[in-house]
Coordinates of C-alpha atoms in Angstrom, one line a residue:
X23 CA 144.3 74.0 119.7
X24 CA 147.3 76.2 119.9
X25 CA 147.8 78.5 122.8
X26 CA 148.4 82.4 121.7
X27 CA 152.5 82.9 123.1
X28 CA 152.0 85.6 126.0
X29 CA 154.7 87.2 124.2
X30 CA 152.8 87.8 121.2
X31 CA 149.4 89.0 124.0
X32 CA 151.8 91.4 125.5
X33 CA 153.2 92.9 122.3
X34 CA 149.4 93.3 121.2
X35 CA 148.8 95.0 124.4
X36 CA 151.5 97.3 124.1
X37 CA 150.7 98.3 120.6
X38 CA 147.4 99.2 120.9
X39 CA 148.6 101.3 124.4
X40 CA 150.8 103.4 122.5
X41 CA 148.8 103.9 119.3
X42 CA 145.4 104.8 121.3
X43 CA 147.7 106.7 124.1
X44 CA 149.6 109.5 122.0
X45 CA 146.3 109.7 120.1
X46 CA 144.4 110.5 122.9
X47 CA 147.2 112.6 124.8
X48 CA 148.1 114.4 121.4
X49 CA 143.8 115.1 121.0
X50 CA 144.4 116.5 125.0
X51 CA 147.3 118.6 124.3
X52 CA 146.1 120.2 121.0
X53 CA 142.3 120.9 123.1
X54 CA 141.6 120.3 126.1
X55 CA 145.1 121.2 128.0
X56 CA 145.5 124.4 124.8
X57 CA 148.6 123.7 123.5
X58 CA 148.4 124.6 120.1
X59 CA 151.5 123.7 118.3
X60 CA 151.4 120.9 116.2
X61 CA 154.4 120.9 114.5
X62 CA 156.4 121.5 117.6
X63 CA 154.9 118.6 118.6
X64 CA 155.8 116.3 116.0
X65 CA 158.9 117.9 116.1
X66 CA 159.4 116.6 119.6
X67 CA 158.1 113.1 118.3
X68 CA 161.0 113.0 115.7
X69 CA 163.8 114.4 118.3
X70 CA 163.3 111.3 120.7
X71 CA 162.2 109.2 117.8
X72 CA 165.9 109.5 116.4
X73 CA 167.6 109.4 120.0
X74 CA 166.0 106.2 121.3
X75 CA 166.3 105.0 117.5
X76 CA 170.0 105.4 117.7
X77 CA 170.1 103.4 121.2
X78 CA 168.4 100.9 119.8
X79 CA 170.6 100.7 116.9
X80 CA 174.1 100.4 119.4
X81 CA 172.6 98.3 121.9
X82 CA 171.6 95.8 118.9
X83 CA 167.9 95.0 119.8
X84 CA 167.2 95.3 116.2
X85 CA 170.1 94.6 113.8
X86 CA 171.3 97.6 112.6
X87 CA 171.0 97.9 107.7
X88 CA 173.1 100.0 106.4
X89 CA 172.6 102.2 103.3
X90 CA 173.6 101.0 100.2
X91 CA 174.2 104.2 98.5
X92 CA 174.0 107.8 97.8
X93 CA 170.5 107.3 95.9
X94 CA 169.2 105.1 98.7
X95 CA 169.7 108.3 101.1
X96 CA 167.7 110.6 98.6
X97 CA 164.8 108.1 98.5
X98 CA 164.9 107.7 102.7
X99 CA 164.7 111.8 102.3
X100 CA 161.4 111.9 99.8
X101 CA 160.0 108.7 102.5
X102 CA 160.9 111.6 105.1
X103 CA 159.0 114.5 103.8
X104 CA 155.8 113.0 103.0
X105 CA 155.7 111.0 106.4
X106 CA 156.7 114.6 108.1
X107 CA 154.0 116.4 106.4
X108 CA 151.2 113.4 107.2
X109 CA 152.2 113.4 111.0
X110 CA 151.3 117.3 110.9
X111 CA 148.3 117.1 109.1
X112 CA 147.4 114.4 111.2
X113 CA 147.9 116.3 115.0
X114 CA 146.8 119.6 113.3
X115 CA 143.8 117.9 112.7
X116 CA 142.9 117.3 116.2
X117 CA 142.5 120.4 116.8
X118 CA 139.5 120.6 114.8
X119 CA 137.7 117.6 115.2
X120 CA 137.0 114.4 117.2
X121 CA 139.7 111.6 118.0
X122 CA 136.3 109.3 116.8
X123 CA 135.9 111.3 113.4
X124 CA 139.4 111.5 112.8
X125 CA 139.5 107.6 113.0
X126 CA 136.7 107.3 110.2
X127 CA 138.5 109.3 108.0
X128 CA 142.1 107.2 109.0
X129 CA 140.1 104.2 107.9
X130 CA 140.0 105.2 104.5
X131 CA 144.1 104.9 103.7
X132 CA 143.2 101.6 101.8
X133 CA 141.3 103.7 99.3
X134 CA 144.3 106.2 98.8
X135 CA 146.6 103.3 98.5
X136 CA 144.5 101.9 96.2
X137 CA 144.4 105.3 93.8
X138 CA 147.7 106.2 94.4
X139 CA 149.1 102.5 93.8
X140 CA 147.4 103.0 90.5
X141 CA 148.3 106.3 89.6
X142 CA 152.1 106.0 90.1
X143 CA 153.2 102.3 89.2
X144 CA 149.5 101.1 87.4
X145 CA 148.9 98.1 89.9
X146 CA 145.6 96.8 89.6
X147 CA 143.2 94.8 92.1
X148 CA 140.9 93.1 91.0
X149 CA 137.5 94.2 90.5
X150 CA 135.9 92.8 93.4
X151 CA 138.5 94.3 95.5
X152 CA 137.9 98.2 94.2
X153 CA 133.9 97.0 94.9
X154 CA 134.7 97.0 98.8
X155 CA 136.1 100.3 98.8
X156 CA 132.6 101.6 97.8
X157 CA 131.4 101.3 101.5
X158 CA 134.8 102.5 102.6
X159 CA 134.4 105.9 101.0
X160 CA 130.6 105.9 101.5
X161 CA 130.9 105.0 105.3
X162 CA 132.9 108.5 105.5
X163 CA 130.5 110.4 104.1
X164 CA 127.6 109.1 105.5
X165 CA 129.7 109.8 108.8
X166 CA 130.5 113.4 107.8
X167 CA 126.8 114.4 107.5
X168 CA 126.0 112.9 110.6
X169 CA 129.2 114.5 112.5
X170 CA 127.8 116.9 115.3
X171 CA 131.8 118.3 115.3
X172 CA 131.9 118.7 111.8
X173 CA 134.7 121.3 111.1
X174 CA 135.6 122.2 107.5
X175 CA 139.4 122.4 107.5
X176 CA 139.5 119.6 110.0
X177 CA 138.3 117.6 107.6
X178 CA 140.6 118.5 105.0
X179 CA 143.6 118.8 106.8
X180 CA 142.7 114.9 108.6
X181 CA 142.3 113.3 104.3
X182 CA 145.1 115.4 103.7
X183 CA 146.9 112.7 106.3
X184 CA 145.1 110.2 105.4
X185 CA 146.1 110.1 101.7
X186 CA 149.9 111.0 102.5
X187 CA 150.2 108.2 104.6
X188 CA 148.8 106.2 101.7
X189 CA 151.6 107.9 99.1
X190 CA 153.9 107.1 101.5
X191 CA 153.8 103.5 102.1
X192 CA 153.2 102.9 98.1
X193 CA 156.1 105.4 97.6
X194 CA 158.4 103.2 100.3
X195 CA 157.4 100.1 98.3
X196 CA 158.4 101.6 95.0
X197 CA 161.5 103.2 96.7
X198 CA 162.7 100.6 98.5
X199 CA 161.6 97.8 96.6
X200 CA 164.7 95.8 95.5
X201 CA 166.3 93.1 97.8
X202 CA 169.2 95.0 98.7
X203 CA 167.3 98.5 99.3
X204 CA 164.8 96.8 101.9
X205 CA 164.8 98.1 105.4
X206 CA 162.8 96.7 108.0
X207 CA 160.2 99.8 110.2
X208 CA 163.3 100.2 113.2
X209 CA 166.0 100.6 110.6
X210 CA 163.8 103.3 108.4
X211 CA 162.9 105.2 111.8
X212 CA 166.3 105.2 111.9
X213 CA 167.3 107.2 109.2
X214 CA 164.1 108.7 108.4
X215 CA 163.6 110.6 112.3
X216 CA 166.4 112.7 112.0
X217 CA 165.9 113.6 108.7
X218 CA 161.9 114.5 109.6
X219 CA 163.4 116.6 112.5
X220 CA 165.4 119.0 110.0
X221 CA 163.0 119.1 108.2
X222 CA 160.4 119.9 110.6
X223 CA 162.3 122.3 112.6
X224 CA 162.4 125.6 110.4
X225 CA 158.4 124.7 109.6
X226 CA 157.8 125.2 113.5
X227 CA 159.7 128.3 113.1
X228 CA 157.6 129.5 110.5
X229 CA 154.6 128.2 111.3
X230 CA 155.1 128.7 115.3
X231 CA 157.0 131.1 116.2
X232 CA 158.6 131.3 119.4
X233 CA 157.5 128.3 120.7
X234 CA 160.0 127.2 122.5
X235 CA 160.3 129.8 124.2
X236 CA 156.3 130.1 125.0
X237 CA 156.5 126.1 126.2
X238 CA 159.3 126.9 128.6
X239 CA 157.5 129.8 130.1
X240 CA 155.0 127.5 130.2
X241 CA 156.5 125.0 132.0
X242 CA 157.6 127.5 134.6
X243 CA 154.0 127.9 135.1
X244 CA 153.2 124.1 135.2
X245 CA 155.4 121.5 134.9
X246 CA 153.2 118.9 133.5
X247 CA 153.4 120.3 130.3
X248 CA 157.5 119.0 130.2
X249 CA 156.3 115.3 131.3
X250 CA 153.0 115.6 128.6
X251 CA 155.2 116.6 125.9
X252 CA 158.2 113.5 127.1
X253 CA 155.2 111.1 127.2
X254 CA 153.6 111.9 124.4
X255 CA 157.1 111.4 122.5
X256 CA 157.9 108.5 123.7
X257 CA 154.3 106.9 122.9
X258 CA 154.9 108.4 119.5
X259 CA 158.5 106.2 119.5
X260 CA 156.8 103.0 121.2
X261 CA 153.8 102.9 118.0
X262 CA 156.9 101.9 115.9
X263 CA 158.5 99.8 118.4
X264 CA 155.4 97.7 118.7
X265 CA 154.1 97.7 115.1
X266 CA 157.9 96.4 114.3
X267 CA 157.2 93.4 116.9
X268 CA 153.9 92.8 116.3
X269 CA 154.8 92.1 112.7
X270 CA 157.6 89.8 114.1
X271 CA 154.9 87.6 116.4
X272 CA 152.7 87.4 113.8
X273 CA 152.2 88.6 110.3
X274 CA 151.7 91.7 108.2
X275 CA 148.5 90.5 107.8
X276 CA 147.2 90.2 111.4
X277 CA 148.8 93.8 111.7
X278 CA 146.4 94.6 109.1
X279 CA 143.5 93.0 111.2
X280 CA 144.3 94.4 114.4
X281 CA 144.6 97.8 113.1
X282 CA 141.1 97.7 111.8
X283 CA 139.6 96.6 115.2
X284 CA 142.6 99.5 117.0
X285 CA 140.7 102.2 115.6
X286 CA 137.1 101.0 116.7
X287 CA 138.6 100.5 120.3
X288 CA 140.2 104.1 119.6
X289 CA 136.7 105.7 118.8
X290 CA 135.0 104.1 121.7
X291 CA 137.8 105.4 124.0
X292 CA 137.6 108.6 122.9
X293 CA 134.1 109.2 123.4
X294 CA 134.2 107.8 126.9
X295 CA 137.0 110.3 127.9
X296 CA 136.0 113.2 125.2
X297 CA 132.7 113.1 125.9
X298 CA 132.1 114.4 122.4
X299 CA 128.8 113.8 120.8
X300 CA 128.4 111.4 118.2
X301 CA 125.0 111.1 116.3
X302 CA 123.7 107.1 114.9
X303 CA 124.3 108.1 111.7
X304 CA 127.8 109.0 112.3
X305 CA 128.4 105.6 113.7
X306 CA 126.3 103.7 111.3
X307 CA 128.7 105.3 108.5
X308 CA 131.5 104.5 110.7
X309 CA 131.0 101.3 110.7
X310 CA 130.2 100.6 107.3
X311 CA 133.9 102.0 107.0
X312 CA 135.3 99.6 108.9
X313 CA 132.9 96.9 107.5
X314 CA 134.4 98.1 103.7
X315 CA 138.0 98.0 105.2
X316 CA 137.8 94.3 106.3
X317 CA 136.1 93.1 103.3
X318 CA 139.2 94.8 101.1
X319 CA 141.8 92.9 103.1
X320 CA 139.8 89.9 102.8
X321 CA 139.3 90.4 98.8
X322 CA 143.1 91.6 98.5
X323 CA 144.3 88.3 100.2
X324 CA 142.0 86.0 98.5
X325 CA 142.4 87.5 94.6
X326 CA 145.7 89.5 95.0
X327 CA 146.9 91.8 92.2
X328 CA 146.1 91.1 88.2

């Protein structure tokens, strides 16, 4: 029997650190701590994103792709703007509800893909495979009716995330589908991070105000909120780092697997620490989610695409 490399345990550790630690910190800073500026906060995520994405790229830990073109740079700049606006949805969300409900609802991007890999470029599954998103979709509402934190526009504003994330990564596949377009995660953080951040910053002017200048009088005040706000950045940076080296160790596929147990391990976390309340029924549909979301990787890798 094969031992697993500790390279490949550590990497796994380290990605599921990072992915449940800037969820938890972001769900702190939006609530708990009361600082309510989403899109500043992304906007921080994106600023270090493209600084240690640049040191990356001149120390070459991750061989640097170049762009091919002019048209390639346009397509990295559509990639941009959806993944900006599902990173805001997705913080301004926690705001409104639970780390635990906003993981149910995360659960259902295979659904989205599915519709959206549909809609744009007429990919069909199989029918067995759009049978397992039944319990996926079902799980979430069985979960919303038994959500003691149910909040309206939380709700919204979480799918809203939810299914740009899912336009995203069919849009990336139809974008940068060719073999000489292909970039691998580091490389598109890369050019995509700096792009999100002008994009980004006159939305937190709109949307926010003076917030830099609130957050520095702020950190006069208390100067956690400086180290919170680094942290939670560089968490933000290290979720790509990992998810890039995870999929080196191991496959695309045990990515896929792992992030379907991530967000259990994420719920349970976040009630612990939260404290929120959480009724059966919300876990039952919870976990007829997640039960849905296994059964469609499983169908998808055993019948593939007609």
């Amino acid at each position: 029997m094969n031992q697993i490399p500790w390279a490949t345990i550590g990497v796994v550790t380290a990605w599921y650190s990072s992915n449940i630690g800037v969820l938890l910190l972001n769900k702190y800073l939006l609530t708990n701590y009361g600082f309510r500026f989403p899109v500043f906060l992304t906007t921080c995520h994106m600023l270090l994103c493209s600084l240690l994405s640049y040191v990356i790229s001149v120390t070459d830990m991750v061989p640097l792709q170049s762009l091919r073109s002019q048209a390639q740079f346009w397509k990295i700049v559509a990639l941009s703007v959806v993944f900006s606006f599902s990173v805001v949805c997705g913080n301004v969300s926690l705001r409104f509800i639970p780390v635990s409900f906003n993981q149910a609802i995360g659960a259902t991007t295979p659904f989205f893909t599915a519709v959206f890999a549909y809609a744009v470029t007429s990919k069909r599954e199989a029918w067995v495979t759009y049978a397992t998103l039944l319990p996926v979709v079902t799980g979430v509402i069985i979960a919303s009716g038994g959500e003691p934190s149910f909040h309206l526009f939380g709700f919204v504003i979480c799918v809203s995330s939810t299914a740009a994330r899912a336009f995203k990564s069919v849009l990336q596949d139809i974008l940068l589908s060719s073999e000489g377009e292909k970039l691998n995660s580091m490389n598109l953080l890369l050019y995509m991070a700096p792009i999100a951040v002008m994009v980004l910053l006159p939305a937190t002017l709109f949307m926010e105000g003076n917030v830099v200048g609130i957050t520095i009088d702020l950190a006069r005040k208390d100067i956690r909120i400086f180290w919170y706000l680094l942290l939670s950045s560089s968490l933000a940076y290290f979720v790509n780092l990992t998810n890039f080296l995870v999929t080196k160790h191991t496959s695309a596929l045990t990515l896929q697997v792992l992030g379907n147990a991530k967000g259990a391990v994420a719920v349970v976390i976040s009630i612990l620490i939260f404290k929120n309340p959480i009724s059966m029924m919300g876990m039952f549909g919870y976990a007829l989610t997640v039960i849905g979301v296994i059964l469609y990787s499983e169908t998808k890798k055993r019948y593939g695409k007609s």
